[in-house]
């Protein structure tokens, strides 16, 4: 797929966020002992949106439906939904609308797993480290003219890693 549409569902005090990323596979300068080429994914954030606080979930589902059915994205995108917390019923609504979401539940666990319900269970540390690596290797780019670009940059800079008493 060429695009990824990401949805982070908000609640009463936390805004919902929609991001559209374009995926570009690029050849690297690295080669192995057999002279094979290496390729890596680069992502460019092309669209950011935050519906108003307290937007009803059916309205969010309609908005996401319009996004994934946009002519530039239609048939070329994967919809990834943070299904942690309130996400499960929203994922059900999206499935009813044939939006084919890839639900992700963020966990404190140690391993990436797929549940029998089709939900990915992804450790938060894996998400955070993947984002850090993408940023450090210059493989994540944000289009500067986006109205929420500065907000996204500020939120990524303010993100703090906390180690719990159980070392999670």
Coordinates of N, CA, C and O in Angstrom, one line a residue:
X1 N 0.8 -1.2 0.0 CA 0.0 0.0 0.0 C 0.9 1.3 0.0 O 1.9 1.3 0.6
X2 N 0.4 2.3 -0.6 CA 1.2 3.5 -0.8 C 0.9 4.5 0.4 O 1.8 5.2 0.8
X3 N -0.3 4.4 1.1 CA -0.6 5.3 2.1 C -1.1 4.5 3.4 O -1.6 3.4 3.3
X4 N -0.9 5.1 4.5 CA -1.4 4.6 5.8 C -2.2 5.7 6.4 O -1.8 6.9 6.5
X5 N -3.5 5.4 6.7 CA -4.3 6.3 7.5 C -4.3 5.8 8.9 O -4.7 4.7 9.2
X6 N -3.9 6.7 9.8 CA -3.8 6.3 11.2 C -4.9 7.1 12.0 O -5.1 8.3 11.7
X7 N -5.6 6.4 12.9 CA -6.7 7.0 13.7 C -6.4 6.7 15.1 O -6.3 5.6 15.6
X8 N -6.3 7.8 15.9 CA -6.1 7.8 17.4 C -7.4 8.3 17.9 O -7.7 9.5 17.7
X9 N -8.2 7.5 18.5 CA -9.5 7.9 19.0 C -9.4 8.7 20.3 O -8.8 8.2 21.3
X10 N -10.0 9.8 20.4 CA -10.0 10.6 21.6 C -11.3 10.3 22.4 O -12.2 9.6 22.0
X11 N -11.2 10.9 23.6 CA -12.4 10.9 24.5 C -12.8 12.3 24.8 O -12.5 13.2 24.1
X12 N -13.5 12.5 25.9 CA -14.0 13.8 26.2 C -13.0 14.9 26.3 O -13.2 16.0 25.9
X13 N -11.8 14.6 26.9 CA -10.8 15.6 27.1 C -9.6 15.4 26.2 O -8.7 16.2 26.2
X14 N -9.6 14.4 25.4 CA -8.5 14.0 24.5 C -8.9 14.1 23.1 O -9.9 13.3 22.7
X15 N -8.3 14.9 22.2 CA -8.9 14.9 20.8 C -8.6 13.7 20.0 O -7.6 13.0 20.2
X16 N -9.5 13.4 19.1 CA -9.2 12.4 18.1 C -8.3 12.9 17.1 O -8.3 14.2 16.8
X17 N -7.4 12.1 16.5 CA -6.4 12.6 15.5 C -6.5 11.6 14.3 O -6.5 10.4 14.5
X18 N -6.4 12.2 13.2 CA -6.3 11.4 11.9 C -5.0 11.9 11.2 O -4.8 13.1 11.0
X19 N -4.2 10.9 10.8 CA -3.0 11.2 10.0 C -3.0 10.4 8.8 O -3.3 9.2 8.8
X20 N -2.6 11.0 7.7 CA -2.3 10.3 6.4 C -0.9 10.4 6.1 O -0.3 11.4 6.0
X21 N -0.3 9.2 6.0 CA 1.2 9.1 5.7 C 1.4 8.4 4.4 O 0.7 7.4 4.1
X22 N 2.2 9.0 3.6 CA 2.6 8.3 2.3 C 3.9 7.5 2.5 O 4.8 8.0 3.1
X23 N 3.8 6.3 2.1 CA 4.9 5.3 2.2 C 5.7 5.3 0.9 O 5.2 5.2 -0.1
X24 N 7.0 5.4 1.1 CA 7.9 5.4 -0.1 C 9.1 4.5 0.3 O 9.7 4.6 1.3
X25 N 9.3 3.5 -0.6 CA 10.4 2.5 -0.4 C 11.6 3.0 -1.2 O 11.5 3.2 -2.4
X26 N 12.7 3.1 -0.4 CA 13.9 3.7 -1.1 C 15.1 2.7 -0.9 O 15.2 2.1 0.1
X27 N 15.9 2.6 -2.0 CA 17.1 1.8 -1.9 C 18.1 2.5 -1.0 O 18.3 3.7 -1.1
X28 N 18.8 1.8 -0.2 CA 19.9 2.3 0.6 C 21.2 2.1 -0.1 O 21.3 1.4 -1.1
X29 N 22.3 2.7 0.5 CA 23.6 2.5 0.0 C 24.3 1.2 0.5 O 25.3 0.8 0.1
X30 N 23.6 0.5 1.5 CA 24.1 -0.7 2.1 C 24.0 -1.9 1.2 O 23.1 -2.0 0.4
X31 N 25.0 -2.8 1.3 CA 24.9 -4.1 0.6 C 25.5 -5.1 1.6 O 26.3 -4.8 2.4
X32 N 25.0 -6.4 1.4 CA 25.6 -7.4 2.3 C 26.7 -8.2 1.5 O 27.1 -7.8 0.5
X33 N 27.2 -9.2 2.2 CA 28.3 -10.0 1.6 C 28.0 -10.6 0.3 O 28.9 -11.0 -0.5
X34 N 26.7 -10.8 -0.1 CA 26.3 -11.3 -1.4 C 26.0 -10.3 -2.4 O 25.4 -10.5 -3.4
X35 N 26.3 -9.0 -2.0 CA 26.1 -7.8 -2.9 C 24.6 -7.6 -3.1 O 24.2 -7.0 -4.1
X36 N 23.7 -8.0 -2.2 CA 22.3 -7.7 -2.3 C 22.0 -6.3 -1.8 O 22.7 -5.8 -0.9
X37 N 21.1 -5.6 -2.4 CA 20.7 -4.3 -2.1 C 19.7 -4.3 -0.9 O 19.0 -5.3 -0.6
X38 N 19.7 -3.2 -0.1 CA 18.8 -3.1 1.0 C 17.8 -1.9 0.7 O 18.2 -0.9 0.1
X39 N 16.6 -2.1 1.1 CA 15.6 -1.1 0.9 C 15.0 -0.7 2.3 O 15.0 -1.5 3.2
X40 N 14.5 0.5 2.4 CA 13.8 0.9 3.7 C 12.6 1.8 3.4 O 12.6 2.5 2.4
X41 N 11.7 1.7 4.3 CA 10.5 2.5 4.2 C 10.7 3.9 4.7 O 11.4 4.1 5.7
X42 N 10.2 4.9 4.0 CA 10.2 6.3 4.4 C 8.7 6.7 4.4 O 8.0 6.3 3.6
X43 N 8.4 7.6 5.4 CA 7.0 8.0 5.5 C 7.0 9.5 5.5 O 7.7 10.2 6.2
X44 N 6.0 10.1 4.8 CA 5.8 11.5 4.8 C 4.4 11.8 5.3 O 3.4 11.2 4.7
X45 N 4.2 12.6 6.3 CA 2.9 12.9 6.9 C 2.3 14.0 5.9 O 2.8 15.1 5.8
X46 N 1.3 13.6 5.2 CA 0.7 14.4 4.2 C -0.6 15.2 4.7 O -1.0 16.2 4.1
X47 N -1.2 14.6 5.7 CA -2.5 15.2 6.2 C -2.6 14.9 7.7 O -2.3 13.8 8.1
X48 N -3.0 16.0 8.4 CA -3.3 15.8 9.8 C -4.6 16.5 10.1 O -4.9 17.6 9.6
X49 N -5.4 15.9 10.9 CA -6.7 16.4 11.2 C -7.1 16.1 12.7 O -6.9 14.9 13.1
X50 N -7.8 17.0 13.3 CA -8.3 16.8 14.7 C -9.7 17.3 14.7 O -10.0 18.5 14.7
X51 N -10.7 16.3 14.6 CA -12.1 16.8 14.8 C -12.3 17.5 16.1 O -11.5 17.2 17.1
X52 N -13.3 18.3 16.3 CA -13.6 19.0 17.5 C -13.7 18.0 18.6 O -14.2 16.8 18.4
X53 N -13.4 18.4 19.8 CA -13.6 17.6 21.0 C -15.0 17.1 21.1 O -15.9 17.9 20.7
X54 N -15.2 15.9 21.6 CA -16.5 15.4 21.8 C -17.3 15.1 20.5 O -18.5 14.9 20.5
X55 N -16.6 15.0 19.4 CA -17.2 14.6 18.1 C -17.7 13.1 18.3 O -17.0 12.3 18.8
X56 N -18.9 12.9 18.0 CA -19.5 11.6 18.2 C -18.8 10.5 17.3 O -18.4 10.8 16.2
X57 N -18.6 9.3 17.9 CA -17.9 8.3 17.1 C -18.5 8.0 15.8 O -17.8 7.7 14.8
X58 N -19.8 7.9 15.6 CA -20.4 7.7 14.3 C -19.9 8.8 13.3 O -19.7 8.5 12.1
X59 N -19.8 10.0 13.7 CA -19.3 11.1 12.9 C -17.8 10.9 12.5 O -17.4 11.2 11.4
X60 N -17.0 10.4 13.5 CA -15.6 10.1 13.3 C -15.5 9.0 12.2 O -14.7 9.1 11.3
X61 N -16.4 7.9 12.3 CA -16.4 6.9 11.4 C -16.7 7.4 10.0 O -16.0 7.0 9.0
X62 N -17.7 8.3 9.8 CA -18.0 8.9 8.5 C -16.8 9.7 8.0 O -16.5 9.6 6.8
X63 N -16.1 10.4 8.8 CA -15.0 11.3 8.4 C -13.9 10.4 7.9 O -13.2 10.6 6.9
X64 N -13.6 9.3 8.7 CA -12.5 8.4 8.3 C -12.9 7.7 7.0 O -12.1 7.5 6.1
X65 N -14.2 7.4 6.8 CA -14.7 6.8 5.5 C -14.4 7.7 4.4 O -14.0 7.3 3.3
X66 N -14.7 9.0 4.5 CA -14.5 9.9 3.5 C -13.0 10.0 3.2 O -12.6 10.2 2.0
X67 N -12.2 9.9 4.2 CA -10.7 10.0 4.0 C -10.2 8.8 3.2 O -9.5 9.0 2.2
X68 N -10.5 7.6 3.6 CA -10.0 6.4 2.9 C -10.6 6.2 1.5 O -10.0 5.6 0.7
X69 N -11.8 6.9 1.3 CA -12.4 6.8 0.0 C -12.0 8.0 -0.9 O -12.5 8.2 -2.0
X70 N -11.1 8.9 -0.4 CA -10.6 10.0 -1.2 C -10.0 9.4 -2.5 O -9.3 8.4 -2.4
X71 N -10.2 10.1 -3.7 CA -9.7 9.5 -4.9 C -8.2 9.2 -4.9 O -7.7 8.2 -5.5
X72 N -7.4 10.0 -4.2 CA -5.9 9.7 -4.1 C -5.6 8.5 -3.2 O -4.5 8.0 -3.3
X73 N -6.5 8.2 -2.3 CA -6.2 7.1 -1.4 C -6.9 5.8 -1.7 O -6.5 4.7 -1.3
X74 N -8.0 5.9 -2.4 CA -8.9 4.7 -2.7 C -8.2 3.6 -3.2 O -7.5 3.7 -4.3
X75 N -8.2 2.5 -2.5 CA -7.5 1.2 -2.9 C -6.0 1.2 -2.7 O -5.4 0.3 -3.1
X76 N -5.5 2.3 -2.1 CA -4.1 2.4 -2.0 C -3.7 2.7 -0.5 O -2.6 3.2 -0.3
X77 N -4.6 2.4 0.4 CA -4.3 2.8 1.8 C -4.7 1.7 2.8 O -5.6 0.9 2.5
X78 N -4.0 1.6 3.9 CA -4.4 0.8 5.0 C -4.8 1.7 6.1 O -4.2 2.7 6.4
X79 N -5.9 1.3 6.8 CA -6.4 2.0 7.9 C -6.0 1.4 9.2 O -6.4 0.2 9.5
X80 N -5.2 2.1 10.0 CA -4.7 1.5 11.3 C -5.4 2.3 12.4 O -5.3 3.6 12.4
X81 N -6.1 1.6 13.3 CA -6.8 2.3 14.3 C -6.3 1.9 15.7 O -6.2 0.7 16.0
X82 N -6.1 2.9 16.5 CA -5.7 2.6 17.9 C -7.0 2.2 18.6 O -7.9 3.0 18.9
X83 N -7.1 0.9 18.9 CA -8.3 0.3 19.5 C -8.2 0.2 21.0 O -9.0 -0.5 21.6
X84 N -7.2 0.8 21.6 CA -7.0 0.8 23.0 C -8.2 1.6 23.7 O -8.6 2.6 23.1
X85 N -8.7 1.1 24.8 CA -9.8 1.9 25.4 C -11.1 1.8 24.7 O -11.6 0.7 24.5
X86 N -11.6 2.9 24.2 CA -12.9 3.0 23.5 C -12.9 2.5 22.1 O -13.9 2.5 21.5
X87 N -11.8 2.0 21.6 CA -11.6 1.7 20.2 C -12.4 0.5 19.7 O -12.9 0.5 18.6
X88 N -12.7 -0.5 20.6 CA -13.3 -1.7 20.1 C -14.7 -1.5 19.4 O -14.9 -1.9 18.3
X89 N -15.6 -0.8 20.1 CA -16.9 -0.5 19.4 C -16.8 0.3 18.1 O -17.5 0.2 17.2
X90 N -15.8 1.2 18.1 CA -15.6 2.1 16.9 C -15.0 1.2 15.8 O -15.5 1.3 14.6
X91 N -14.2 0.3 16.1 CA -13.7 -0.7 15.1 C -14.8 -1.5 14.5 O -14.9 -1.7 13.3
X92 N -15.7 -1.9 15.4 CA -16.9 -2.7 15.0 C -17.8 -1.8 14.0 O -18.2 -2.3 13.0
X93 N -17.9 -0.5 14.3 CA -18.7 0.4 13.4 C -17.9 0.5 12.0 O -18.6 0.5 11.0
X94 N -16.6 0.6 12.1 CA -15.8 0.7 10.8 C -16.0 -0.6 10.0 O -16.1 -0.6 8.8
X95 N -16.0 -1.8 10.7 CA -16.1 -3.0 10.0 C -17.5 -3.1 9.3 O -17.6 -3.6 8.2
X96 N -18.5 -2.6 10.0 CA -19.9 -2.6 9.4 C -19.9 -1.7 8.2 O -20.7 -2.0 7.3
X97 N -19.1 -0.7 8.1 CA -19.0 0.2 7.0 C -18.0 -0.3 5.9 O -17.7 0.5 5.0
X98 N -17.5 -1.5 6.1 CA -16.5 -2.1 5.2 C -15.3 -1.2 5.0 O -14.7 -1.2 3.9
X99 N -14.8 -0.6 6.1 CA -13.6 0.2 6.0 C -12.3 -0.6 6.2 O -11.2 -0.1 6.0
X100 N -12.5 -1.8 6.6 CA -11.4 -2.8 6.8 C -10.2 -2.2 7.7 O -9.1 -2.2 7.2
X101 N -10.6 -1.9 8.9 CA -9.5 -1.3 9.8 C -8.6 -2.4 10.3 O -8.9 -3.6 10.3
X102 N -7.4 -2.0 10.5 CA -6.4 -2.9 11.2 C -6.3 -2.4 12.6 O -5.6 -1.4 12.9
X103 N -7.0 -3.0 13.6 CA -7.0 -2.5 14.9 C -5.8 -2.9 15.7 O -5.2 -4.0 15.6
X104 N -5.3 -1.9 16.5 CA -4.1 -2.1 17.3 C -4.4 -1.7 18.7 O -4.9 -0.7 19.0
X105 N -4.1 -2.7 19.6 CA -4.3 -2.4 21.1 C -2.9 -2.2 21.6 O -2.0 -3.1 21.5
X106 N -2.6 -1.1 22.3 CA -1.3 -0.8 22.8 C -1.2 -1.4 24.2 O -2.1 -1.2 25.0
X107 N -0.2 -2.2 24.4 CA 0.0 -2.9 25.6 C 1.3 -2.6 26.4 O 2.1 -1.9 25.8
X108 N 1.4 -3.1 27.6 CA 2.6 -3.0 28.3 C 3.4 -4.2 28.2 O 4.4 -4.4 28.9
X109 N 3.0 -5.1 27.3 CA 3.7 -6.4 27.1 C 5.1 -6.3 26.5 O 5.6 -5.2 26.3
X110 N 5.6 -7.5 26.2 CA 6.9 -7.6 25.6 C 7.0 -8.0 24.2 O 8.0 -7.8 23.5
X111 N 5.9 -8.5 23.7 CA 5.9 -9.1 22.3 C 4.7 -8.6 21.5 O 3.6 -8.4 22.0
X112 N 4.9 -8.5 20.2 CA 3.9 -8.2 19.2 C 3.1 -9.4 18.9 O 3.7 -10.5 18.6
X113 N 1.8 -9.4 19.1 CA 1.0 -10.6 18.9 C -0.3 -10.2 18.1 O -0.7 -9.0 18.1
X114 N -0.9 -11.2 17.5 CA -2.2 -11.0 16.9 C -3.2 -11.8 17.6 O -3.0 -13.0 17.8
X115 N -4.3 -11.1 18.1 CA -5.3 -11.8 18.8 C -6.2 -12.6 17.9 O -6.2 -12.4 16.7
X116 N -7.0 -13.6 18.4 CA -7.9 -14.3 17.6 C -9.0 -13.5 17.0 O -9.7 -13.8 16.1
X117 N -9.2 -12.3 17.6 CA -10.2 -11.3 17.2 C -9.7 -10.4 16.1 O -10.4 -9.5 15.6
X118 N -8.5 -10.6 15.6 CA -8.0 -9.8 14.5 C -7.3 -8.5 15.0 O -6.9 -7.7 14.2
X119 N -7.2 -8.3 16.3 CA -6.6 -7.1 16.9 C -5.1 -7.4 17.1 O -4.7 -8.4 17.7
X120 N -4.3 -6.5 16.6 CA -2.8 -6.5 16.9 C -2.6 -6.0 18.4 O -3.3 -5.1 18.8
X121 N -1.8 -6.7 19.1 CA -1.4 -6.2 20.4 C 0.1 -5.8 20.4 O 0.9 -6.7 20.2
X122 N 0.3 -4.5 20.5 CA 1.6 -4.0 20.3 C 2.2 -3.3 21.6 O 1.5 -2.4 22.1
X123 N 3.3 -3.7 22.0 CA 3.9 -3.1 23.2 C 4.2 -1.6 23.0 O 4.7 -1.2 21.9
X124 N 3.9 -0.8 23.9 CA 4.1 0.7 23.8 C 5.6 1.0 23.5 O 5.9 1.8 22.7
X125 N 6.4 0.3 24.2 CA 7.9 0.5 24.0 C 8.3 0.2 22.5 O 9.2 0.9 22.0
X126 N 7.6 -0.7 21.9 CA 7.9 -1.0 20.5 C 7.5 0.1 19.6 O 8.2 0.5 18.7
X127 N 6.3 0.7 19.9 CA 5.8 1.8 19.1 C 6.8 3.0 19.3 O 7.1 3.7 18.3
X128 N 7.1 3.3 20.5 CA 8.0 4.5 20.8 C 9.3 4.3 20.2 O 9.9 5.2 19.5
X129 N 9.9 3.1 20.3 CA 11.3 2.9 19.7 C 11.2 3.0 18.2 O 12.2 3.5 17.6
X130 N 10.2 2.5 17.6 CA 10.1 2.6 16.1 C 10.0 4.0 15.7 O 10.6 4.4 14.7
X131 N 9.2 4.8 16.4 CA 9.1 6.2 16.0 C 10.4 6.9 16.2 O 10.8 7.7 15.3
X132 N 11.1 6.6 17.3 CA 12.4 7.3 17.6 C 13.4 6.9 16.5 O 14.1 7.8 16.0
X133 N 13.4 5.6 16.1 CA 14.4 5.2 15.0 C 14.0 5.9 13.7 O 14.9 6.4 13.0
X134 N 12.7 6.0 13.4 CA 12.3 6.6 12.1 C 12.7 8.1 12.1 O 13.2 8.6 11.1
X135 N 12.6 8.8 13.2 CA 13.0 10.2 13.3 C 14.5 10.3 13.3 O 15.1 11.2 12.6
X136 N 15.2 9.4 14.0 CA 16.7 9.5 14.1 C 17.4 9.2 12.7 O 18.5 9.7 12.4
X137 N 16.7 8.4 12.0 CA 17.3 8.0 10.7 C 16.7 8.8 9.5 O 16.9 8.4 8.3
X138 N 16.0 9.8 9.9 CA 15.4 10.7 8.9 C 14.5 10.0 7.9 O 14.5 10.3 6.7
X139 N 13.7 9.0 8.4 CA 12.8 8.3 7.6 C 11.3 8.7 7.8 O 10.4 8.1 7.2
X140 N 11.1 9.7 8.7 CA 9.8 10.2 8.9 C 9.8 11.7 8.7 O 10.7 12.4 9.3
X141 N 9.0 12.2 7.8 CA 9.0 13.6 7.4 C 7.6 14.1 7.6 O 6.6 13.4 7.3
X142 N 7.5 15.4 8.0 CA 6.2 16.0 8.1 C 6.2 17.2 7.2 O 7.1 18.0 7.2
X143 N 5.1 17.3 6.4 CA 5.0 18.4 5.5 C 4.8 19.7 6.3 O 3.9 19.7 7.1
X144 N 5.7 20.6 6.2 CA 5.7 21.8 7.1 C 4.5 22.7 7.0 O 4.1 23.4 7.9
X145 N 3.9 22.7 5.8 CA 2.7 23.6 5.6 C 1.4 23.1 6.2 O 0.4 23.8 6.2
X146 N 1.4 21.9 6.8 CA 0.2 21.4 7.5 C -0.1 22.3 8.7 O 0.9 22.6 9.5
X147 N -1.3 22.6 8.9 CA -1.7 23.5 10.0 C -1.4 22.8 11.4 O -1.1 23.6 12.3
X148 N -1.3 21.5 11.4 CA -1.1 20.9 12.7 C 0.4 20.3 12.8 O 0.7 19.6 13.7
X149 N 1.2 20.7 11.9 CA 2.6 20.2 11.9 C 3.4 20.6 13.1 O 4.1 19.8 13.7
X150 N 3.2 21.9 13.6 CA 3.9 22.3 14.8 C 3.4 21.6 16.0 O 4.1 21.3 16.9
X151 N 2.1 21.4 16.0 CA 1.4 20.6 17.1 C 2.0 19.2 17.2 O 2.4 18.8 18.3
X152 N 2.1 18.5 16.1 CA 2.7 17.2 16.1 C 4.1 17.2 16.6 O 4.5 16.4 17.4
X153 N 4.9 18.1 16.1 CA 6.3 18.2 16.5 C 6.4 18.5 18.0 O 7.2 17.8 18.7
X154 N 5.6 19.4 18.5 CA 5.6 19.7 19.9 C 5.2 18.5 20.7 O 5.8 18.1 21.8
X155 N 4.2 17.7 20.3 CA 3.8 16.5 21.1 C 4.8 15.4 21.0 O 5.0 14.7 22.0
X156 N 5.5 15.3 19.9 CA 6.5 14.3 19.9 C 7.7 14.7 20.7 O 8.3 13.8 21.4
X157 N 8.0 16.0 20.8 CA 9.1 16.4 21.6 C 8.8 16.3 23.1 O 9.7 16.1 24.0
X158 N 7.5 16.5 23.5 CA 7.1 16.4 24.9 C 6.9 15.0 25.4 O 6.6 14.8 26.5
X159 N 6.9 14.0 24.5 CA 6.7 12.6 24.9 C 7.8 12.2 25.8 O 9.0 12.4 25.6
X160 N 7.4 11.6 26.9 CA 8.4 11.1 27.9 C 8.2 9.6 28.1 O 7.1 9.1 28.2
X161 N 9.3 9.0 28.2 CA 9.3 7.6 28.5 C 9.4 7.4 30.0 O 10.2 8.0 30.7
X162 N 8.5 6.6 30.6 CA 8.5 6.4 32.0 C 8.6 4.9 32.3 O 8.0 4.1 31.6
X163 N 9.5 4.5 33.2 CA 9.7 3.1 33.5 C 8.9 2.9 34.8 O 9.1 3.6 35.8
X164 N 8.0 1.9 34.8 CA 7.2 1.6 36.0 C 8.0 0.8 37.0 O 9.1 0.4 36.7
X165 N 7.4 0.7 38.2 CA 8.1 -0.1 39.2 C 8.4 -1.5 38.8 O 9.3 -2.2 39.3
X166 N 7.5 -2.0 37.9 CA 7.7 -3.4 37.4 C 8.6 -3.4 36.2 O 8.7 -4.4 35.5
X167 N 9.3 -2.3 35.9 CA 10.3 -2.2 34.8 C 9.7 -2.3 33.5 O 10.3 -2.7 32.5
X168 N 8.4 -1.8 33.3 CA 7.8 -1.7 32.0 C 7.9 -0.3 31.5 O 7.8 0.6 32.2

